[in-house]
Amino acid sequence: VFGVEAADAAGMTASLAAGEVVTLPSVGLFADGAAVKTVGSETFRLCQKYVDGMVTVDTDQICNAIKLAYNDARVILEPAGALAVAGLKKYIEENNISGSTFVAITSGANMDFNRLRVVSERADDSERTLQITIPETPGSFRAMYSKIWPRNVTEFSYRYESNQEANVFVSFQPLAHVENDFEEVMKDLNGNNFNCTDLTQNELAKTHIRHLAGGRSGAANERLFRFHFPESPGALQRFLEALNMKWNISLFHYRNYGDDFGRVLVGIQQNHGKECEGMNRFLQDLGYHYIEETENPAYAKFLRTKSSE
């Protein structure tokens, strides 16, 4: 018999380790149905007597357990209700167990849409995240992407910073049938002068930086466009191949939300001034629906430096 707690609210785990009830200074509230600073004395007595061990799980593991329960039984558990599934999965993986039968006791479906948004963002345990430094030269963005293809890319954030190099925030799903595929991708990127850092377990990156990556830029003669394309395997690759042009891409943002259409925000630097008929013809021939956002006030306020306005 194993008990499972959220890692940031592991009061029973701490109490059993200490041999007495202890009070935590604070607890996380994601799994609020099982988040108490001080466990009950009777509950502690029973756990001391009957529980063989404790397992702690983090927010991502809880979210993944909610997704697993939904995929398997089409039920949506609340975070506390999914603790047993998360702990069971972690215990089996860490101990490399197969051919055995386990039972996870689930309870609680007090879920709202605000929390579902967090769950859907954090539930995919197959997603890996990298920061990649690329030279600021024509074609380097597509060359970097070619090192990741044909893996499913779920997120791309890039912003022109200087004439020397740029930082790209990218998330993708390694090939499940290839052993150590993620490590091989990193090795290939580093071997081709695309220095990268693994951010998969970086809480700051997952919670905040992914939404702020890029920021403002003073890229000269920049125009901003929103593109829509049918979301399907290889759609992003085909879009990037279609963008094979003479102008520099100074901004690129893509996130796969599971929608029917992929949405990409692209900044393109013109060679000569604000109007460029050559680029206009290129965009018309591209074949993708697009909306120009160069005059959008949100673009000026959040993506352009004041000196460039």
mmCIF file of C-alpha atoms in Angstrom, residues 54-234:
data_model
loop_
_atom_site.group_PDB
_atom_site.id
_atom_site.type_symbol
_atom_site.label_atom_id
_atom_site.label_comp_id
_atom_site.label_asym_id
_atom_site.label_seq_id
_atom_site.Cartn_x
_atom_site.Cartn_y
_atom_site.Cartn_z
ATOM 1 C CA MET A 54 5.037 7.214 0.048
ATOM 2 C CA VAL A 55 5.426 8.641 -3.441
ATOM 3 C CA THR A 56 5.527 12.344 -4.254
ATOM 4 C CA VAL A 57 4.636 13.784 -7.668
ATOM 5 C CA ASP A 58 5.006 17.214 -9.224
ATOM 6 C CA THR A 59 2.442 19.319 -11.084
ATOM 7 C CA ASP A 60 3.405 18.015 -14.519
ATOM 8 C CA GLN A 61 3.009 14.411 -13.376
ATOM 9 C CA ILE A 62 -0.418 15.187 -11.910
ATOM 10 C CA CYS A 63 -1.516 16.861 -15.144
ATOM 11 C CA ASN A 64 -0.287 13.888 -17.153
ATOM 12 C CA ALA A 65 -2.275 11.557 -14.873
ATOM 13 C CA ILE A 66 -5.439 13.585 -15.531
ATOM 14 C CA LYS A 67 -4.790 13.217 -19.261
ATOM 15 C CA LEU A 68 -4.190 9.451 -18.918
ATOM 16 C CA ALA A 69 -7.448 8.976 -17.001
ATOM 17 C CA TYR A 70 -9.349 10.948 -19.618
ATOM 18 C CA ASN A 71 -7.826 9.043 -22.532
ATOM 19 C CA ASP A 72 -8.520 5.695 -20.860
ATOM 20 C CA ALA A 73 -11.949 6.190 -19.302
ATOM 21 C CA ARG A 74 -13.200 9.570 -20.592
ATOM 22 C CA VAL A 75 -13.424 10.944 -17.054
ATOM 23 C CA ILE A 76 -11.859 14.196 -15.867
ATOM 24 C CA LEU A 77 -10.293 13.943 -12.426
ATOM 25 C CA GLU A 78 -9.382 16.910 -10.267
ATOM 26 C CA PRO A 79 -5.659 17.176 -9.391
ATOM 27 C CA ALA A 80 -6.058 15.596 -5.942
ATOM 28 C CA GLY A 81 -8.209 12.844 -7.437
ATOM 29 C CA ALA A 82 -5.471 11.979 -9.920
ATOM 30 C CA LEU A 83 -2.667 11.688 -7.350
ATOM 31 C CA ALA A 84 -2.870 7.889 -7.173
ATOM 32 C CA VAL A 85 -2.597 7.522 -10.957
ATOM 33 C CA ALA A 86 0.391 9.886 -11.032
ATOM 34 C CA GLY A 87 2.107 8.045 -8.179
ATOM 35 C CA LEU A 88 1.421 4.636 -9.700
ATOM 36 C CA LYS A 89 2.928 5.681 -13.049
ATOM 37 C CA LYS A 90 6.002 7.184 -11.371
ATOM 38 C CA TYR A 91 6.534 4.120 -9.147
ATOM 39 C CA ILE A 92 6.287 1.675 -12.074
ATOM 40 C CA GLU A 93 8.644 3.729 -14.259
ATOM 41 C CA GLU A 94 11.246 4.272 -11.533
ATOM 42 C CA ASN A 95 11.278 0.583 -10.592
ATOM 43 C CA ASN A 96 11.042 -0.695 -14.180
ATOM 44 C CA ILE A 97 8.108 -2.956 -13.327
ATOM 45 C CA SER A 98 6.177 -4.964 -15.918
ATOM 46 C CA GLY A 99 3.755 -7.895 -15.856
ATOM 47 C CA SER A 100 2.195 -6.884 -12.519
ATOM 48 C CA THR A 101 -1.233 -5.605 -11.540
ATOM 49 C CA PHE A 102 -1.675 -2.330 -9.679
ATOM 50 C CA VAL A 103 -4.792 -0.502 -8.510
ATOM 51 C CA ALA A 104 -5.010 3.275 -8.263
ATOM 52 C CA ILE A 105 -7.823 4.626 -6.107
ATOM 53 C CA THR A 106 -9.126 7.809 -7.733
ATOM 54 C CA SER A 107 -11.610 10.249 -6.268
ATOM 55 C CA GLY A 108 -12.762 13.770 -6.974
ATOM 56 C CA ALA A 109 -13.825 15.582 -10.134
ATOM 57 C CA ASN A 110 -14.028 19.141 -8.854
ATOM 58 C CA MET A 111 -12.518 20.667 -11.992
ATOM 59 C CA ASP A 112 -13.159 24.033 -13.627
ATOM 60 C CA PHE A 113 -12.145 25.417 -17.013
ATOM 61 C CA ASN A 114 -9.466 27.726 -15.611
ATOM 62 C CA ARG A 115 -7.625 24.768 -14.143
ATOM 63 C CA LEU A 116 -8.177 22.700 -17.276
ATOM 64 C CA ARG A 117 -6.187 25.321 -19.171
ATOM 65 C CA VAL A 118 -3.194 24.662 -16.912
ATOM 66 C CA VAL A 119 -3.655 20.908 -17.153
ATOM 67 C CA SER A 120 -3.746 20.905 -20.967
ATOM 68 C CA GLU A 121 -0.584 23.058 -21.081
ATOM 69 C CA ARG A 122 1.393 20.840 -18.713
ATOM 70 C CA ALA A 123 -0.023 17.343 -19.346
ATOM 71 C CA ASP A 124 2.148 16.240 -22.247
ATOM 72 C CA ASP A 125 5.050 14.336 -20.706
ATOM 73 C CA SER A 126 6.384 13.524 -24.180
ATOM 74 C CA GLU A 127 7.204 17.195 -24.873
ATOM 75 C CA ARG A 128 10.804 18.376 -24.497
ATOM 76 C CA THR A 129 11.930 21.994 -24.466
ATOM 77 C CA LEU A 130 15.204 23.542 -25.645
ATOM 78 C CA GLN A 131 16.823 26.947 -25.817
ATOM 79 C CA ILE A 132 18.852 27.054 -29.033
ATOM 80 C CA THR A 133 21.332 29.746 -30.072
ATOM 81 C CA ILE A 134 21.525 30.270 -33.827
ATOM 82 C CA PRO A 135 23.683 32.626 -35.917
ATOM 83 C CA GLU A 136 21.755 35.600 -37.265
ATOM 84 C CA THR A 137 22.332 34.694 -40.902
ATOM 85 C CA PRO A 138 19.873 33.955 -43.732
ATOM 86 C CA GLY A 139 18.773 30.333 -43.703
ATOM 87 C CA SER A 140 19.981 29.489 -40.187
ATOM 88 C CA PHE A 141 16.436 29.247 -38.813
ATOM 89 C CA ARG A 142 15.434 26.640 -41.401
ATOM 90 C CA ALA A 143 18.772 24.841 -40.976
ATOM 91 C CA MET A 144 18.157 24.580 -37.242
ATOM 92 C CA TYR A 145 14.628 23.290 -37.815
ATOM 93 C CA SER A 146 15.946 20.616 -40.181
ATOM 94 C CA LYS A 147 17.847 19.093 -37.240
ATOM 95 C CA ILE A 148 14.556 18.569 -35.395
ATOM 96 C CA TRP A 149 12.385 17.444 -38.308
ATOM 97 C CA PRO A 150 10.538 15.004 -38.633
ATOM 98 C CA ARG A 151 9.701 15.225 -34.931
ATOM 99 C CA ASN A 152 6.461 16.975 -34.050
ATOM 100 C CA VAL A 153 7.237 20.564 -33.068
ATOM 101 C CA THR A 154 4.699 21.974 -30.619
ATOM 102 C CA GLU A 155 6.188 25.417 -30.011
ATOM 103 C CA PHE A 156 8.574 27.905 -31.626
ATOM 104 C CA SER A 157 9.489 31.365 -30.346
ATOM 105 C CA TYR A 158 12.187 33.453 -31.990
ATOM 106 C CA ARG A 159 12.967 37.190 -32.078
ATOM 107 C CA TYR A 160 15.717 39.100 -33.855
ATOM 108 C CA GLU A 161 18.090 40.500 -31.226
ATOM 109 C CA SER A 162 21.376 41.461 -32.903
ATOM 110 C CA ASN A 163 23.344 40.935 -36.086
ATOM 111 C CA GLN A 164 25.413 38.195 -34.410
ATOM 112 C CA GLU A 165 23.057 35.582 -32.928
ATOM 113 C CA ALA A 166 19.522 34.843 -31.788
ATOM 114 C CA ASN A 167 17.915 32.627 -29.141
ATOM 115 C CA VAL A 168 15.099 30.244 -30.057
ATOM 116 C CA PHE A 169 12.650 28.647 -27.612
ATOM 117 C CA VAL A 170 11.418 25.348 -29.047
ATOM 118 C CA SER A 171 9.350 22.420 -27.776
ATOM 119 C CA PHE A 172 8.974 19.122 -29.624
ATOM 120 C CA GLN A 173 8.134 15.457 -29.130
ATOM 121 C CA PRO A 174 11.088 13.061 -29.562
ATOM 122 C CA LEU A 175 10.505 9.915 -31.604
ATOM 123 C CA ALA A 176 9.086 7.328 -29.209
ATOM 124 C CA HIS A 177 10.505 4.324 -31.102
ATOM 125 C CA VAL A 178 14.079 5.682 -31.126
ATOM 126 C CA GLU A 179 16.155 5.144 -27.983
ATOM 127 C CA ASN A 180 17.701 8.330 -26.547
ATOM 128 C CA ASP A 181 16.252 10.340 -29.424
ATOM 129 C CA PHE A 182 16.136 13.607 -27.468
ATOM 130 C CA GLU A 183 19.793 13.294 -26.476
ATOM 131 C CA GLU A 184 20.730 12.578 -30.098
ATOM 132 C CA VAL A 185 18.896 15.697 -31.266
ATOM 133 C CA MET A 186 20.819 17.811 -28.746
ATOM 134 C CA LYS A 187 24.080 16.198 -29.852
ATOM 135 C CA ASP A 188 23.312 16.908 -33.505
ATOM 136 C CA LEU A 189 22.377 20.533 -32.793
ATOM 137 C CA ASN A 190 25.509 21.186 -30.735
ATOM 138 C CA GLY A 191 27.642 19.466 -33.369
ATOM 139 C CA ASN A 192 26.351 21.892 -35.989
ATOM 140 C CA ASN A 193 27.074 25.039 -33.928
ATOM 141 C CA PHE A 194 23.484 25.356 -32.691
ATOM 142 C CA ASN A 195 24.326 25.463 -28.984
ATOM 143 C CA CYS A 196 21.340 24.339 -26.942
ATOM 144 C CA THR A 197 20.213 24.016 -23.335
ATOM 145 C CA ASP A 198 17.611 21.560 -22.026
ATOM 146 C CA LEU A 199 14.767 23.509 -20.352
ATOM 147 C CA THR A 200 12.356 20.578 -19.971
ATOM 148 C CA GLN A 201 12.482 20.642 -16.170
ATOM 149 C CA ASN A 202 13.001 24.395 -15.851
ATOM 150 C CA GLU A 203 9.944 25.734 -14.010
ATOM 151 C CA LEU A 204 10.705 29.373 -14.850
ATOM 152 C CA ALA A 205 10.928 28.539 -18.538
ATOM 153 C CA LYS A 206 7.740 26.454 -18.586
ATOM 154 C CA THR A 207 5.640 28.870 -16.547
ATOM 155 C CA HIS A 208 6.857 32.279 -17.699
ATOM 156 C CA ILE A 209 9.689 32.441 -20.224
ATOM 157 C CA ARG A 210 7.775 30.520 -22.907
ATOM 158 C CA HIS A 211 5.242 33.370 -22.924
ATOM 159 C CA LEU A 212 7.863 36.130 -22.860
ATOM 160 C CA ALA A 213 10.573 34.732 -25.127
ATOM 161 C CA GLY A 214 11.698 37.217 -27.751
ATOM 162 C CA GLY A 215 10.310 40.486 -26.532
ATOM 163 C CA ARG A 216 11.051 43.823 -28.175
ATOM 164 C CA SER A 217 13.307 44.435 -31.141
ATOM 165 C CA GLY A 218 14.415 47.324 -33.277
ATOM 166 C CA ALA A 219 14.662 45.245 -36.454
ATOM 167 C CA ALA A 220 14.723 47.684 -39.378
ATOM 168 C CA ASN A 221 11.925 47.779 -41.990
ATOM 169 C CA GLU A 222 10.001 45.014 -40.255
ATOM 170 C CA ARG A 223 6.485 43.978 -41.253
ATOM 171 C CA LEU A 224 4.355 41.664 -39.113
ATOM 172 C CA PHE A 225 1.982 38.982 -40.405
ATOM 173 C CA ARG A 226 -0.345 36.375 -38.967
ATOM 174 C CA PHE A 227 -0.594 33.210 -41.060
ATOM 175 C CA HIS A 228 -3.161 30.403 -40.863
ATOM 176 C CA PHE A 229 -2.607 26.924 -42.271
ATOM 177 C CA PRO A 230 -4.443 23.591 -41.871
ATOM 178 C CA GLU A 231 -2.885 21.765 -38.916
ATOM 179 C CA SER A 232 -1.647 18.324 -39.929
ATOM 180 C CA PRO A 233 1.547 16.245 -39.642
ATOM 181 C CA GLY A 234 4.329 18.092 -41.446
#
